[in-house]
mmCIF file with all atom_site columns, C-alpha atoms in Angstrom:
data_model
loop_
_atom_site.group_PDB
_atom_site.id
_atom_site.type_symbol
_atom_site.label_atom_id
_atom_site.label_alt_id
_atom_site.label_comp_id
_atom_site.label_asym_id
_atom_site.label_entity_id
_atom_site.label_seq_id
_atom_site.pdbx_PDB_ins_code
_atom_site.Cartn_x
_atom_site.Cartn_y
_atom_site.Cartn_z
_atom_site.occupancy
_atom_site.B_iso_or_equiv
_atom_site.pdbx_formal_charge
_atom_site.auth_seq_id
_atom_site.auth_comp_id
_atom_site.auth_asym_id
_atom_site.auth_atom_id
_atom_site.pdbx_PDB_model_num
ATOM 1   C CA . MET A 1 1   ? 24.657  33.037  -2.654  1.00 59.00 ? 780 MET A CA 1
ATOM 2   C CA . PRO A 1 2   ? 21.212  33.818  -2.169  1.00 70.00 ? 781 PRO A CA 1
ATOM 3   C CA . LEU A 1 3   ? 20.344  33.013  -5.924  1.00 78.00 ? 782 LEU A CA 1
ATOM 4   C CA . VAL A 1 4   ? 22.322  29.448  -6.252  1.00 81.00 ? 783 VAL A CA 1
ATOM 5   C CA . VAL A 1 5   ? 20.067  27.832  -3.078  1.00 83.00 ? 784 VAL A CA 1
ATOM 6   C CA . PRO A 1 6   ? 16.971  28.113  -4.751  1.00 86.00 ? 785 PRO A CA 1
ATOM 7   C CA . ALA A 1 7   ? 18.527  27.186  -8.141  1.00 88.00 ? 786 ALA A CA 1
ATOM 8   C CA . LEU A 1 8   ? 19.744  24.380  -6.636  1.00 87.00 ? 787 LEU A CA 1
ATOM 9   C CA . ARG A 1 9   ? 16.325  23.147  -5.065  1.00 87.00 ? 788 ARG A CA 1
ATOM 10  C CA . LEU A 1 10  ? 14.515  23.486  -8.344  1.00 90.00 ? 789 LEU A CA 1
ATOM 11  C CA . PHE A 1 11  ? 17.006  21.221  -10.415 1.00 91.00 ? 790 PHE A CA 1
ATOM 12  C CA . MET A 1 12  ? 17.539  18.712  -7.663  1.00 90.00 ? 791 MET A CA 1
ATOM 13  C CA . VAL A 1 13  ? 13.514  18.519  -7.597  1.00 91.00 ? 792 VAL A CA 1
ATOM 14  C CA . PHE A 1 14  ? 14.200  17.703  -10.993 1.00 93.00 ? 793 PHE A CA 1
ATOM 15  C CA . MET A 1 15  ? 16.350  15.510  -10.909 1.00 92.00 ? 794 MET A CA 1
ATOM 16  C CA . ASN A 1 16  ? 14.560  13.372  -8.310  1.00 92.00 ? 795 ASN A CA 1
ATOM 17  C CA . VAL A 1 17  ? 11.186  13.476  -11.099 1.00 93.00 ? 796 VAL A CA 1
ATOM 18  C CA . TYR A 1 18  ? 13.474  12.689  -13.876 1.00 94.00 ? 797 TYR A CA 1
ATOM 19  C CA . ASP A 1 19  ? 15.221  9.704   -11.433 1.00 92.00 ? 798 ASP A CA 1
ATOM 20  C CA . THR A 1 20  ? 11.933  9.124   -10.000 1.00 92.00 ? 799 THR A CA 1
ATOM 21  C CA . TYR A 1 21  ? 10.553  8.510   -14.096 1.00 94.00 ? 800 TYR A CA 1
ATOM 22  C CA . LYS A 1 22  ? 13.198  6.090   -15.134 1.00 92.00 ? 801 LYS A CA 1
ATOM 23  C CA . THR A 1 23  ? 13.328  4.046   -12.026 1.00 92.00 ? 802 THR A CA 1
ATOM 24  C CA . LEU A 1 24  ? 9.602   3.616   -12.259 1.00 92.00 ? 803 LEU A CA 1
ATOM 25  C CA . LYS A 1 25  ? 9.291   2.013   -16.322 1.00 91.00 ? 804 LYS A CA 1
ATOM 26  C CA . ILE A 1 26  ? 9.466   -1.246  -16.175 1.00 88.00 ? 805 ILE A CA 1
ATOM 27  C CA . PRO A 1 27  ? 13.353  -2.547  -17.609 1.00 87.00 ? 806 PRO A CA 1
ATOM 28  C CA . PRO A 1 28  ? 12.364  -4.287  -21.288 1.00 85.00 ? 807 PRO A CA 1
ATOM 29  C CA . GLY A 1 29  ? 12.519  -7.948  -22.068 1.00 83.00 ? 808 GLY A CA 1
ATOM 30  C CA . ARG A 1 30  ? 14.104  -10.043 -24.533 1.00 83.00 ? 809 ARG A CA 1
ATOM 31  C CA . LYS A 1 31  ? 12.387  -10.140 -27.352 1.00 82.00 ? 810 LYS A CA 1
ATOM 32  C CA . GLY A 1 32  ? 9.164   -8.463  -25.879 1.00 78.00 ? 811 GLY A CA 1
ATOM 33  C CA . GLY A 1 33  ? 9.071   -11.336 -23.026 1.00 83.00 ? 812 GLY A CA 1
ATOM 34  C CA . PRO A 1 34  ? 9.251   -10.704 -19.206 1.00 88.00 ? 813 PRO A CA 1
ATOM 35  C CA . PRO A 1 35  ? 12.305  -8.452  -18.241 1.00 88.00 ? 814 PRO A CA 1
ATOM 36  C CA . SER A 1 36  ? 14.973  -10.676 -16.280 1.00 88.00 ? 815 SER A CA 1
ATOM 37  C CA . ILE A 1 37  ? 15.348  -11.410 -12.491 1.00 90.00 ? 816 ILE A CA 1
ATOM 38  C CA . LYS A 1 38  ? 18.614  -9.015  -12.940 1.00 91.00 ? 817 LYS A CA 1
ATOM 39  C CA . ALA A 1 39  ? 16.591  -6.634  -14.207 1.00 89.00 ? 818 ALA A CA 1
ATOM 40  C CA . MET A 1 40  ? 13.924  -6.593  -12.112 1.00 91.00 ? 819 MET A CA 1
ATOM 41  C CA . THR A 1 41  ? 16.712  -6.873  -8.692  1.00 93.00 ? 820 THR A CA 1
ATOM 42  C CA . GLN A 1 42  ? 18.056  -3.782  -10.427 1.00 92.00 ? 821 GLN A CA 1
ATOM 43  C CA . ARG A 1 43  ? 15.393  -1.697  -10.409 1.00 92.00 ? 822 ARG A CA 1
ATOM 44  C CA . LYS A 1 44  ? 14.391  -2.540  -6.819  1.00 93.00 ? 823 LYS A CA 1
ATOM 45  C CA . ARG A 1 45  ? 17.645  -1.171  -5.597  1.00 93.00 ? 824 ARG A CA 1
ATOM 46  C CA . ASP A 1 46  ? 16.677  1.599   -7.721  1.00 93.00 ? 825 ASP A CA 1
ATOM 47  C CA . LEU A 1 47  ? 13.701  2.330   -6.557  1.00 93.00 ? 826 LEU A CA 1
ATOM 48  C CA . LYS A 1 48  ? 15.314  2.065   -2.549  1.00 94.00 ? 827 LYS A CA 1
ATOM 49  C CA . GLY A 1 49  ? 17.710  4.553   -3.690  1.00 93.00 ? 828 GLY A CA 1
ATOM 50  C CA . CYS A 1 50  ? 14.953  6.983   -5.298  1.00 93.00 ? 829 CYS A CA 1
ATOM 51  C CA . LEU A 1 51  ? 12.851  6.457   -2.049  1.00 93.00 ? 830 LEU A CA 1
ATOM 52  C CA . ALA A 1 52  ? 16.577  7.710   -0.152  1.00 94.00 ? 831 ALA A CA 1
ATOM 53  C CA . VAL A 1 53  ? 16.306  10.449  -2.066  1.00 93.00 ? 832 VAL A CA 1
ATOM 54  C CA . TRP A 1 54  ? 13.078  11.646  -1.939  1.00 93.00 ? 833 TRP A CA 1
ATOM 55  C CA . VAL A 1 55  ? 12.784  11.051  1.927   1.00 93.00 ? 834 VAL A CA 1
ATOM 56  C CA . VAL A 1 56  ? 15.805  12.907  2.484   1.00 93.00 ? 835 VAL A CA 1
ATOM 57  C CA . TRP A 1 57  ? 14.626  15.820  0.213   1.00 92.00 ? 836 TRP A CA 1
ATOM 58  C CA . CYS A 1 58  ? 11.790  15.826  1.655   1.00 91.00 ? 837 CYS A CA 1
ATOM 59  C CA . CYS A 1 59  ? 13.015  16.297  5.525   1.00 92.00 ? 838 CYS A CA 1
ATOM 60  C CA . LEU A 1 60  ? 15.587  19.133  4.730   1.00 91.00 ? 839 LEU A CA 1
ATOM 61  C CA . ALA A 1 61  ? 12.480  21.050  2.958   1.00 90.00 ? 840 ALA A CA 1
ATOM 62  C CA . ALA A 1 62  ? 10.790  20.747  6.091   1.00 91.00 ? 841 ALA A CA 1
ATOM 63  C CA . TYR A 1 63  ? 14.068  21.969  8.353   1.00 91.00 ? 842 TYR A CA 1
ATOM 64  C CA . GLU A 1 64  ? 14.380  24.587  6.202   1.00 88.00 ? 843 GLU A CA 1
ATOM 65  C CA . ARG A 1 65  ? 10.389  25.796  6.796   1.00 88.00 ? 844 ARG A CA 1
ATOM 66  C CA . THR A 1 66  ? 11.058  25.343  10.600  1.00 91.00 ? 845 THR A CA 1
ATOM 67  C CA . PHE A 1 67  ? 14.410  26.589  11.574  1.00 92.00 ? 846 PHE A CA 1
ATOM 68  C CA . ASP A 1 68  ? 15.892  28.324  8.283   1.00 88.00 ? 847 ASP A CA 1
ATOM 69  C CA . ARG A 1 69  ? 15.809  31.973  9.126   1.00 87.00 ? 848 ARG A CA 1
ATOM 70  C CA . PHE A 1 70  ? 16.434  30.815  12.827  1.00 91.00 ? 849 PHE A CA 1
ATOM 71  C CA . VAL A 1 71  ? 19.736  29.088  12.098  1.00 91.00 ? 850 VAL A CA 1
ATOM 72  C CA . SER A 1 72  ? 20.951  31.610  9.549   1.00 88.00 ? 851 SER A CA 1
ATOM 73  C CA . PHE A 1 73  ? 21.334  34.067  12.180  1.00 90.00 ? 852 PHE A CA 1
ATOM 74  C CA . ILE A 1 74  ? 23.103  32.204  14.300  1.00 93.00 ? 853 ILE A CA 1
ATOM 75  C CA . VAL A 1 75  ? 25.375  30.021  12.088  1.00 92.00 ? 854 VAL A CA 1
ATOM 76  C CA . PRO A 1 76  ? 28.401  31.897  9.497   1.00 91.00 ? 855 PRO A CA 1
ATOM 77  C CA . PHE A 1 77  ? 28.279  30.972  6.184   1.00 90.00 ? 856 PHE A CA 1
ATOM 78  C CA . TYR A 1 78  ? 24.604  29.161  6.031   1.00 88.00 ? 857 TYR A CA 1
ATOM 79  C CA . SER A 1 79  ? 24.104  29.810  2.508   1.00 86.00 ? 858 SER A CA 1
ATOM 80  C CA . GLU A 1 80  ? 27.460  28.629  1.543   1.00 89.00 ? 859 GLU A CA 1
ATOM 81  C CA . ILE A 1 81  ? 26.812  25.390  3.770   1.00 90.00 ? 860 ILE A CA 1
ATOM 82  C CA . LYS A 1 82  ? 23.170  24.549  2.688   1.00 89.00 ? 861 LYS A CA 1
ATOM 83  C CA . SER A 1 83  ? 24.673  24.765  -0.894  1.00 89.00 ? 862 SER A CA 1
ATOM 84  C CA . VAL A 1 84  ? 27.685  22.855  -0.630  1.00 91.00 ? 863 VAL A CA 1
ATOM 85  C CA . THR A 1 85  ? 25.016  20.436  0.991   1.00 90.00 ? 864 THR A CA 1
ATOM 86  C CA . LEU A 1 86  ? 22.741  20.684  -1.754  1.00 89.00 ? 865 LEU A CA 1
ATOM 87  C CA . LEU A 1 87  ? 25.372  20.293  -3.957  1.00 90.00 ? 866 LEU A CA 1
ATOM 88  C CA . PHE A 1 88  ? 27.226  17.094  -2.750  1.00 91.00 ? 867 PHE A CA 1
ATOM 89  C CA . LEU A 1 89  ? 22.882  15.960  -2.885  1.00 90.00 ? 868 LEU A CA 1
ATOM 90  C CA . LEU A 1 90  ? 22.883  16.563  -6.162  1.00 89.00 ? 869 LEU A CA 1
ATOM 91  C CA . LEU A 1 91  ? 26.349  14.944  -7.250  1.00 90.00 ? 870 LEU A CA 1
ATOM 92  C CA . THR A 1 92  ? 25.973  12.003  -4.923  1.00 91.00 ? 871 THR A CA 1
ATOM 93  C CA . ARG A 1 93  ? 22.379  11.325  -5.355  1.00 87.00 ? 872 ARG A CA 1
ATOM 94  C CA . ALA A 1 94  ? 20.999  7.926   -3.841  1.00 90.00 ? 873 ALA A CA 1
ATOM 95  C CA . LYS A 1 95  ? 24.894  7.151   -2.863  1.00 92.00 ? 874 LYS A CA 1
ATOM 96  C CA . GLY A 1 96  ? 25.032  10.400  -0.936  1.00 91.00 ? 875 GLY A CA 1
ATOM 97  C CA . ALA A 1 97  ? 21.127  9.993   0.536   1.00 92.00 ? 876 ALA A CA 1
ATOM 98  C CA . GLU A 1 98  ? 20.873  6.952   1.340   1.00 93.00 ? 877 GLU A CA 1
ATOM 99  C CA . PRO A 1 99  ? 23.542  6.778   4.501   1.00 94.00 ? 878 PRO A CA 1
ATOM 100 C CA . LEU A 1 100 ? 22.113  9.861   5.370   1.00 93.00 ? 879 LEU A CA 1
ATOM 101 C CA . TYR A 1 101 ? 18.516  8.168   5.756   1.00 94.00 ? 880 TYR A CA 1
ATOM 102 C CA . LEU A 1 102 ? 19.767  4.839   7.206   1.00 94.00 ? 881 LEU A CA 1
ATOM 103 C CA . HIS A 1 103 ? 22.645  6.505   9.754   1.00 96.00 ? 882 HIS A CA 1
ATOM 104 C CA . ILE A 1 104 ? 20.646  9.557   10.866  1.00 94.00 ? 883 ILE A CA 1
ATOM 105 C CA . LEU A 1 105 ? 16.467  9.747   9.507   1.00 93.00 ? 884 LEU A CA 1
ATOM 106 C CA . ARG A 1 106 ? 15.816  6.382   10.025  1.00 94.00 ? 885 ARG A CA 1
ATOM 107 C CA . PRO A 1 107 ? 17.097  6.019   13.614  1.00 95.00 ? 886 PRO A CA 1
ATOM 108 C CA . LEU A 1 108 ? 15.502  9.391   14.787  1.00 93.00 ? 887 LEU A CA 1
ATOM 109 C CA . ILE A 1 109 ? 12.076  8.644   12.996  1.00 91.00 ? 888 ILE A CA 1
ATOM 110 C CA . LYS A 1 110 ? 11.702  4.532   14.401  1.00 94.00 ? 889 LYS A CA 1
ATOM 111 C CA . PRO A 1 111 ? 10.780  4.881   18.129  1.00 95.00 ? 890 PRO A CA 1
ATOM 112 C CA . TYR A 1 112 ? 7.668   7.195   16.589  1.00 95.00 ? 891 TYR A CA 1
ATOM 113 C CA . VAL A 1 113 ? 6.489   4.910   13.885  1.00 94.00 ? 892 VAL A CA 1
ATOM 114 C CA . ASP A 1 114 ? 4.128   3.239   16.153  1.00 95.00 ? 893 ASP A CA 1
ATOM 115 C CA . THR A 1 115 ? 2.128   6.789   16.896  1.00 95.00 ? 894 THR A CA 1
ATOM 116 C CA . LEU A 1 116 ? 3.444   8.697   13.586  1.00 92.00 ? 895 LEU A CA 1
ATOM 117 C CA . ASP A 1 117 ? 1.093   5.773   11.467  1.00 94.00 ? 896 ASP A CA 1
ATOM 118 C CA . PRO A 1 118 ? -2.304  6.056   12.945  1.00 95.00 ? 897 PRO A CA 1
ATOM 119 C CA . LEU A 1 119 ? -2.081  9.968   12.681  1.00 95.00 ? 898 LEU A CA 1
ATOM 120 C CA . LEU A 1 120 ? -1.007  9.784   9.224   1.00 94.00 ? 899 LEU A CA 1
ATOM 121 C CA . ASP A 1 121 ? -3.608  7.183   8.237   1.00 96.00 ? 900 ASP A CA 1
ATOM 122 C CA . LEU A 1 122 ? -6.096  9.924   10.220  1.00 97.00 ? 901 LEU A CA 1
ATOM 123 C CA . ALA A 1 123 ? -4.638  13.029  8.077   1.00 96.00 ? 902 ALA A CA 1
ATOM 124 C CA . ARG A 1 124 ? -5.090  10.751  4.721   1.00 97.00 ? 903 ARG A CA 1
ATOM 125 C CA . ASP A 1 125 ? -9.013  9.709   6.094   1.00 97.00 ? 904 ASP A CA 1
ATOM 126 C CA . ILE A 1 126 ? -9.842  13.691  6.879   1.00 97.00 ? 905 ILE A CA 1
ATOM 127 C CA . GLY A 1 127 ? -8.118  14.496  3.768   1.00 95.00 ? 906 GLY A CA 1
ATOM 128 C CA . ASP A 1 128 ? -10.323 12.677  1.694   1.00 95.00 ? 907 ASP A CA 1
ATOM 129 C CA . PHE A 1 129 ? -12.820 14.056  3.215   1.00 95.00 ? 908 PHE A CA 1
ATOM 130 C CA . LEU A 1 130 ? -12.563 17.467  2.256   1.00 93.00 ? 909 LEU A CA 1
ATOM 131 C CA . PHE A 1 131 ? -11.938 16.773  -0.609  1.00 92.00 ? 910 PHE A CA 1
ATOM 132 C CA . ALA A 1 132 ? -15.216 14.682  -0.971  1.00 90.00 ? 911 ALA A CA 1
ATOM 133 C CA . LEU A 1 133 ? -16.974 17.520  0.898   1.00 88.00 ? 912 LEU A CA 1
ATOM 134 C CA . SER A 1 134 ? -15.349 20.193  -1.500  1.00 87.00 ? 913 SER A CA 1
ATOM 135 C CA . GLN A 1 135 ? -16.656 18.176  -4.831  1.00 86.00 ? 914 GLN A CA 1
ATOM 136 C CA . VAL A 1 136 ? -20.204 18.469  -3.038  1.00 81.00 ? 915 VAL A CA 1
ATOM 137 C CA . PRO A 1 137 ? -22.331 21.307  -5.176  1.00 78.00 ? 916 PRO A CA 1
ATOM 138 C CA . LEU A 1 138 ? -23.184 24.429  -2.692  1.00 67.00 ? 917 LEU A CA 1
ATOM 139 C CA . ASN A 1 139 ? -27.000 24.587  -4.154  1.00 69.00 ? 918 ASN A CA 1
ATOM 140 C CA . TYR A 1 140 ? -27.349 20.888  -2.360  1.00 69.00 ? 919 TYR A CA 1
ATOM 141 C CA . VAL A 1 141 ? -25.708 22.293  1.088   1.00 59.00 ? 920 VAL A CA 1
ATOM 142 C CA . LEU A 1 142 ? -27.752 25.117  1.031   1.00 63.00 ? 921 LEU A CA 1
#
């Protein structure tokens, strides 16, 4: 099983990227015109599904980085359970990720939105500053 989980993870990332690419493309309209309202509504639904898949995937990746080694010692057949979970997310795509997001992740994150938003803005600003600082040649600094 140790080889199955990384292969499933890699395949899931490629499927997420491909589905997002397909969803972000604007649907073609009839005879070169703008897309229909029905097509745009479907695109909006698909975008929500893609976003739910990415949020669930990122939370799963953060969980794996933080708790994977500890939980694997406690839970028997942990690798098999993780493989089945990844296979479930691969086969159901947005239909499986949306309920996980709406009923588990969203209620966990919602009370902390007022705290998380300014912290993420600050982290983005610090990252922008560090990136801009890294673009300055060293001979100007020294």
